[in-house]
Tab-separated table of C-alpha atoms in Angstrom:
chain	number	residue	atom	x	y	z
W	1	ALA	CA	-11.510	24.222	2.001
W	2	GLN	CA	-11.148	20.553	2.430
W	3	SER	CA	-12.774	18.707	5.222
W	4	VAL	CA	-14.408	15.443	6.282
W	5	THR	CA	-17.460	15.556	8.921
W	6	GLN	CA	-18.459	12.390	10.942
W	7	PRO	CA	-21.531	13.709	13.023
W	8	ASP	CA	-21.691	10.781	15.148
W	9	ILE	CA	-18.794	10.542	17.762
W	10	HIS	CA	-20.233	7.570	19.286
W	11	ILE	CA	-22.628	4.634	17.979
W	12	THR	CA	-23.836	1.512	19.993
W	13	VAL	CA	-25.424	-1.212	18.432
W	14	SER	CA	-26.322	-4.703	19.067
W	15	GLU	CA	-24.631	-7.738	17.665
W	16	GLY	CA	-26.523	-8.817	14.375
W	17	ALA	CA	-28.192	-5.395	14.025
W	18	SER	CA	-27.437	-3.306	10.814
W	19	LEU	CA	-25.061	-0.443	10.909
W	20	GLU	CA	-24.636	2.921	9.190
W	21	LEU	CA	-21.845	5.591	9.928
W	22	ARG	CA	-22.232	8.887	8.259
W	23	CYS	CA	-19.585	10.770	6.371
W	24	ASN	CA	-19.976	14.187	4.525
W	25	TYR	CA	-16.929	15.814	2.777
W	26	SER	CA	-16.069	18.963	1.163
W	27	TYR	CA	-13.397	18.937	-1.476
W	28	GLY	CA	-12.715	21.139	-4.385
W	29	ALA	CA	-11.074	18.334	-6.669
W	30	THR	CA	-12.394	14.917	-7.921
W	31	PRO	CA	-12.577	13.258	-4.466
W	32	TYR	CA	-10.913	9.828	-3.665
W	33	LEU	CA	-12.777	8.529	-0.671
W	34	PHE	CA	-11.848	5.980	2.094
W	35	TRP	CA	-13.010	4.276	5.141
W	36	TYR	CA	-10.352	3.019	7.602
W	37	VAL	CA	-10.721	1.097	10.898
W	38	GLN	CA	-8.623	1.495	13.770
W	39	SER	CA	-8.556	-0.825	16.913
W	40	PRO	CA	-6.949	-0.042	20.174
W	41	GLY	CA	-3.199	0.329	19.783
W	42	GLN	CA	-3.210	-0.491	16.112
W	43	GLY	CA	-2.668	1.451	12.828
W	44	LEU	CA	-5.351	2.137	10.416
W	45	GLN	CA	-6.609	-0.676	8.152
W	46	LEU	CA	-8.228	0.373	4.874
W	47	LEU	CA	-11.875	-1.093	4.607
W	48	LEU	CA	-12.693	0.049	1.363
W	49	LYS	CA	-12.113	3.053	-1.410
W	50	TYR	CA	-13.920	5.012	-4.180
W	51	PHE	CA	-12.259	6.567	-7.023
W	52	SER	CA	-14.785	6.370	-9.701
W	53	GLY	CA	-17.360	4.157	-11.425
W	54	ASP	CA	-20.140	2.336	-9.560
W	55	THR	CA	-21.293	4.481	-6.525
W	56	LEU	CA	-21.769	1.248	-4.315
W	57	VAL	CA	-18.497	-0.248	-3.415
W	58	GLN	CA	-17.712	-3.179	-1.395
W	59	GLY	CA	-15.027	-3.760	1.187
W	60	ILE	CA	-13.356	-6.160	3.515
W	61	LYS	CA	-15.238	-7.521	6.480
W	62	GLY	CA	-18.641	-7.454	4.826
W	63	PHE	CA	-18.636	-3.691	4.777
W	64	GLU	CA	-20.034	-1.375	1.697
W	65	ALA	CA	-20.215	2.374	1.112
W	66	GLU	CA	-22.234	4.372	-1.259
W	67	PHE	CA	-20.927	7.545	-2.760
W	68	LYS	CA	-23.777	10.186	-3.366
W	69	ARG	CA	-22.107	13.183	-5.010
W	70	SER	CA	-25.386	15.307	-4.670
W	71	GLN	CA	-25.261	15.012	-1.048
W	72	SER	CA	-21.307	14.835	-0.711
W	73	SER	CA	-21.657	11.809	1.464
W	74	PHE	CA	-19.946	8.463	1.637
W	75	ASN	CA	-21.682	6.533	4.244
W	76	LEU	CA	-20.454	3.174	5.534
W	77	ARG	CA	-22.818	0.263	5.977
W	78	LYS	CA	-22.978	-3.349	7.303
W	79	PRO	CA	-25.820	-5.331	7.296
W	80	SER	CA	-25.313	-7.273	10.645
W	81	VAL	CA	-22.551	-6.289	12.950
W	82	HIS	CA	-20.274	-8.628	14.621
W	83	TRP	CA	-18.747	-8.133	18.183
W	84	SER	CA	-15.208	-7.981	16.459
W	85	ASP	CA	-16.247	-4.685	14.690
W	86	ALA	CA	-16.115	-2.685	17.680
W	87	ALA	CA	-13.526	-0.231	16.929
W	88	GLU	CA	-13.059	3.333	15.586
W	89	TYR	CA	-13.973	4.222	12.267
W	90	PHE	CA	-12.359	7.025	10.217
W	91	CYS	CA	-13.610	8.511	6.805
W	92	ALA	CA	-10.984	10.211	4.649
W	93	VAL	CA	-10.801	12.103	1.532
W	94	GLY	CA	-7.858	12.880	-0.835
W	95	ALA	CA	-6.834	13.063	-4.541
W	96	ARG	CA	-4.164	12.048	-6.815
W	97	ARG	CA	-0.915	14.352	-6.574
W	98	GLY	CA	1.157	13.797	-9.605
W	99	SER	CA	1.865	9.906	-9.916
W	100	THR	CA	0.831	9.156	-6.415
W	101	LEU	CA	-2.034	10.042	-3.658
W	102	GLY	CA	-1.708	13.216	-1.847
W	103	ARG	CA	-2.400	13.956	1.832
W	104	LEU	CA	-5.648	12.433	3.130
W	105	TYR	CA	-7.915	14.728	5.191
W	106	PHE	CA	-9.627	12.635	7.987
W	107	GLY	CA	-12.911	12.968	9.914
W	108	ARG	CA	-12.638	12.971	13.751
W	109	GLY	CA	-13.840	9.161	13.801
W	110	THR	CA	-16.772	7.373	14.963
W	111	GLN	CA	-16.279	4.936	17.873
W	112	LEU	CA	-18.480	1.786	17.484
W	113	THR	CA	-19.636	-0.253	20.501
W	114	VAL	CA	-21.291	-3.603	19.903
W	115	TRP	CA	-23.451	-5.155	22.659
W	116	PRO	CA	-23.492	-8.812	22.619
L	1	GLU	CA	4.374	-8.677	1.926
L	2	ALA	CA	5.678	-7.179	5.047
L	3	GLY	CA	3.705	-4.039	6.186
L	4	VAL	CA	4.996	-0.487	7.181
L	5	ALA	CA	7.258	-0.741	10.217
L	6	GLN	CA	7.558	1.786	12.934
L	7	SER	CA	9.861	2.107	16.233
L	8	PRO	CA	9.624	2.571	18.720
L	9	ARG	CA	6.006	1.687	19.609
L	10	TYR	CA	5.894	4.011	22.791
L	11	LYS	CA	8.018	6.875	24.044
L	12	ILE	CA	7.728	8.898	27.346
L	13	ILE	CA	9.699	12.091	27.349
L	14	GLU	CA	9.860	15.344	29.314
L	15	LYS	CA	9.122	18.432	27.601
L	16	ARG	CA	12.070	20.389	26.135
L	17	GLN	CA	13.678	16.866	25.404
L	18	SER	CA	13.996	15.524	21.870
L	19	VAL	CA	12.649	12.296	20.361
L	20	ALA	CA	13.058	10.510	16.934
L	21	PHE	CA	10.821	7.997	15.349
L	22	TRP	CA	11.721	5.660	12.737
L	23	CYS	CA	9.543	4.319	9.591
L	24	ASN	CA	10.523	1.430	7.211
L	25	PRO	CA	7.743	1.594	4.351
L	26	ILE	CA	6.304	-1.214	2.243
L	27	SER	CA	9.282	-2.481	-0.107
L	28	GLY	CA	8.893	-0.684	-3.330
L	29	HIS	CA	6.541	2.197	-2.207
L	30	ALA	CA	7.920	5.590	-3.503
L	31	THR	CA	5.692	7.847	-1.327
L	32	LEU	CA	5.889	7.938	2.468
L	33	TYR	CA	3.661	10.115	4.703
L	34	TRP	CA	3.952	11.117	8.557
L	35	TYR	CA	0.803	11.796	10.209
L	36	GLN	CA	-0.030	13.070	13.784
L	37	GLN	CA	-3.052	11.831	15.394
L	38	ILE	CA	-3.979	13.567	18.577
L	39	LEU	CA	-6.420	11.779	21.298
L	40	GLY	CA	-9.974	12.046	19.944
L	41	GLN	CA	-9.036	13.423	16.481
L	42	GLY	CA	-8.239	11.928	13.014
L	43	PRO	CA	-4.741	11.704	11.638
L	44	LYS	CA	-3.418	14.959	10.356
L	45	LEU	CA	-0.631	15.038	7.768
L	46	LEU	CA	2.713	16.421	8.643
L	47	ILE	CA	4.996	15.652	5.822
L	48	GLN	CA	4.802	13.541	2.354
L	49	PHE	CA	7.937	12.426	0.615
L	50	GLN	CA	8.102	11.136	-2.939
L	51	ASN	CA	11.326	8.931	-2.993
L	52	ASN	CA	13.537	11.454	-0.979
L	53	GLY	CA	12.101	14.552	-2.137
L	54	VAL	CA	9.421	16.668	0.128
L	55	VAL	CA	6.128	16.890	-1.651
L	56	ASP	CA	4.149	18.408	1.054
L	57	ASP	CA	5.211	19.711	4.427
L	58	SER	CA	2.685	22.507	4.676
L	59	GLN	CA	1.447	21.437	8.173
L	60	LEU	CA	4.873	20.582	9.686
L	61	PRO	CA	5.814	22.838	12.589
L	62	LYS	CA	9.186	23.496	11.279
L	63	ASP	CA	10.630	25.340	14.251
L	64	ARG	CA	10.517	21.948	16.271
L	65	PHE	CA	9.901	19.220	13.749
L	66	SER	CA	12.023	17.779	11.172
L	67	ALA	CA	11.938	14.625	8.808
L	68	GLU	CA	14.326	13.260	6.463
L	69	ARG	CA	14.293	10.263	3.963
L	70	LEU	CA	17.757	10.251	2.681
L	71	LYS	CA	17.996	7.292	0.662
L	72	GLY	CA	14.368	7.103	-0.648
L	73	VAL	CA	13.606	4.383	1.687
L	74	ASP	CA	13.215	4.544	5.396
L	75	SER	CA	12.519	7.829	7.229
L	76	THR	CA	12.990	9.711	10.407
L	77	LEU	CA	10.643	12.095	12.087
L	78	LYS	CA	12.344	14.346	14.921
L	79	ILE	CA	11.003	16.665	17.577
L	80	GLN	CA	13.120	19.099	19.306
L	81	PRO	CA	12.399	20.495	21.651
L	82	ALA	CA	9.046	18.600	22.645
L	83	LYS	CA	5.988	20.395	24.053
L	84	LEU	CA	3.155	19.073	25.896
L	85	GLU	CA	0.826	19.310	22.955
L	86	ASP	CA	3.189	17.045	20.878
L	87	SER	CA	1.486	14.093	22.966
L	88	ALA	CA	0.067	11.951	20.144
L	89	VAL	CA	0.262	8.962	17.892
L	90	TYR	CA	2.693	9.297	15.047
L	91	LEU	CA	1.738	7.208	12.223
L	92	CYS	CA	3.880	6.434	9.118
L	93	ALA	CA	2.028	5.292	5.884
L	94	SER	CA	3.292	4.464	2.402
L	95	SER	CA	1.904	4.160	-1.004
L	96	HIS	CA	2.790	3.240	-4.576
L	97	GLY	CA	1.600	5.388	-7.406
L	98	ARG	CA	1.349	4.909	-11.307
L	99	GLN	CA	4.768	3.849	-11.534
L	100	ASN	CA	3.639	0.662	-10.064
L	101	PRO	CA	0.042	-0.199	-11.234
L	102	GLY	CA	-2.061	-3.003	-9.830
L	103	PRO	CA	-3.995	-3.748	-6.697
L	104	GLY	CA	-3.531	-0.943	-4.150
L	105	ILE	CA	-2.625	1.913	-6.286
L	106	TYR	CA	-3.687	5.191	-4.846
L	107	GLU	CA	-4.080	3.682	-1.295
L	108	GLN	CA	-1.983	4.530	1.864
L	109	TYR	CA	-0.848	1.696	4.091
L	110	PHE	CA	-0.441	2.732	7.888
L	111	GLY	CA	1.974	1.323	10.277
L	112	PRO	CA	1.054	0.522	13.888
L	113	GLY	CA	2.142	3.935	15.130
L	114	THR	CA	4.397	5.447	17.840
L	115	ARG	CA	2.658	6.567	20.960
L	116	LEU	CA	4.438	9.732	22.462
L	117	THR	CA	3.623	11.121	25.829
L	118	VAL	CA	5.439	14.436	26.843
L	119	THR	CA	5.353	14.934	30.567
């Protein structure tokens, strides 16, 4: 069965500290992996994605993620967190369906709080 | 380019009433998705359209939920009658596929959502 696990419901870091958000997935087919960010009252914004190739992918806002097939993980990292990064972060997995992208399976999210 | 548009942004109804949500995807995007996001959870797909045909509605509660995309552009999601457990944010997303290769292929772009409260 397809599923995404984000083991940390809430993470608090100080501004300027490094950040790592964990994501583990279970997916039968070749996974397409995504990280989204959601601010209060807003929709989901794509931070980065992995389809194939280099397992370290760079995204917007200084975020990066590393795909580790052996661990079924796709952890999100940022070397120095800014106060504006406070939001909820969702990991998602999906696959191509014909000529388009099929349904995404989302984790339950990790709420990030940034202390000044 | 303009993003995914949704309306209304907020809706409060009583249980057993009906409600409808509207979504206009990004121009040229053939695929449209409706997700339900219950508080404290990640979004869950309700239905996926490819042009005006249904690709995946396996998680849609068909006894009360319906959706249509008649001209292959905008879409309406309806709930009738609503239950308390339908309180959630309803997110619309769109995507373009292999027919339109380029940046953003195989990505889903989300609208701001409609927050529904059923009392």
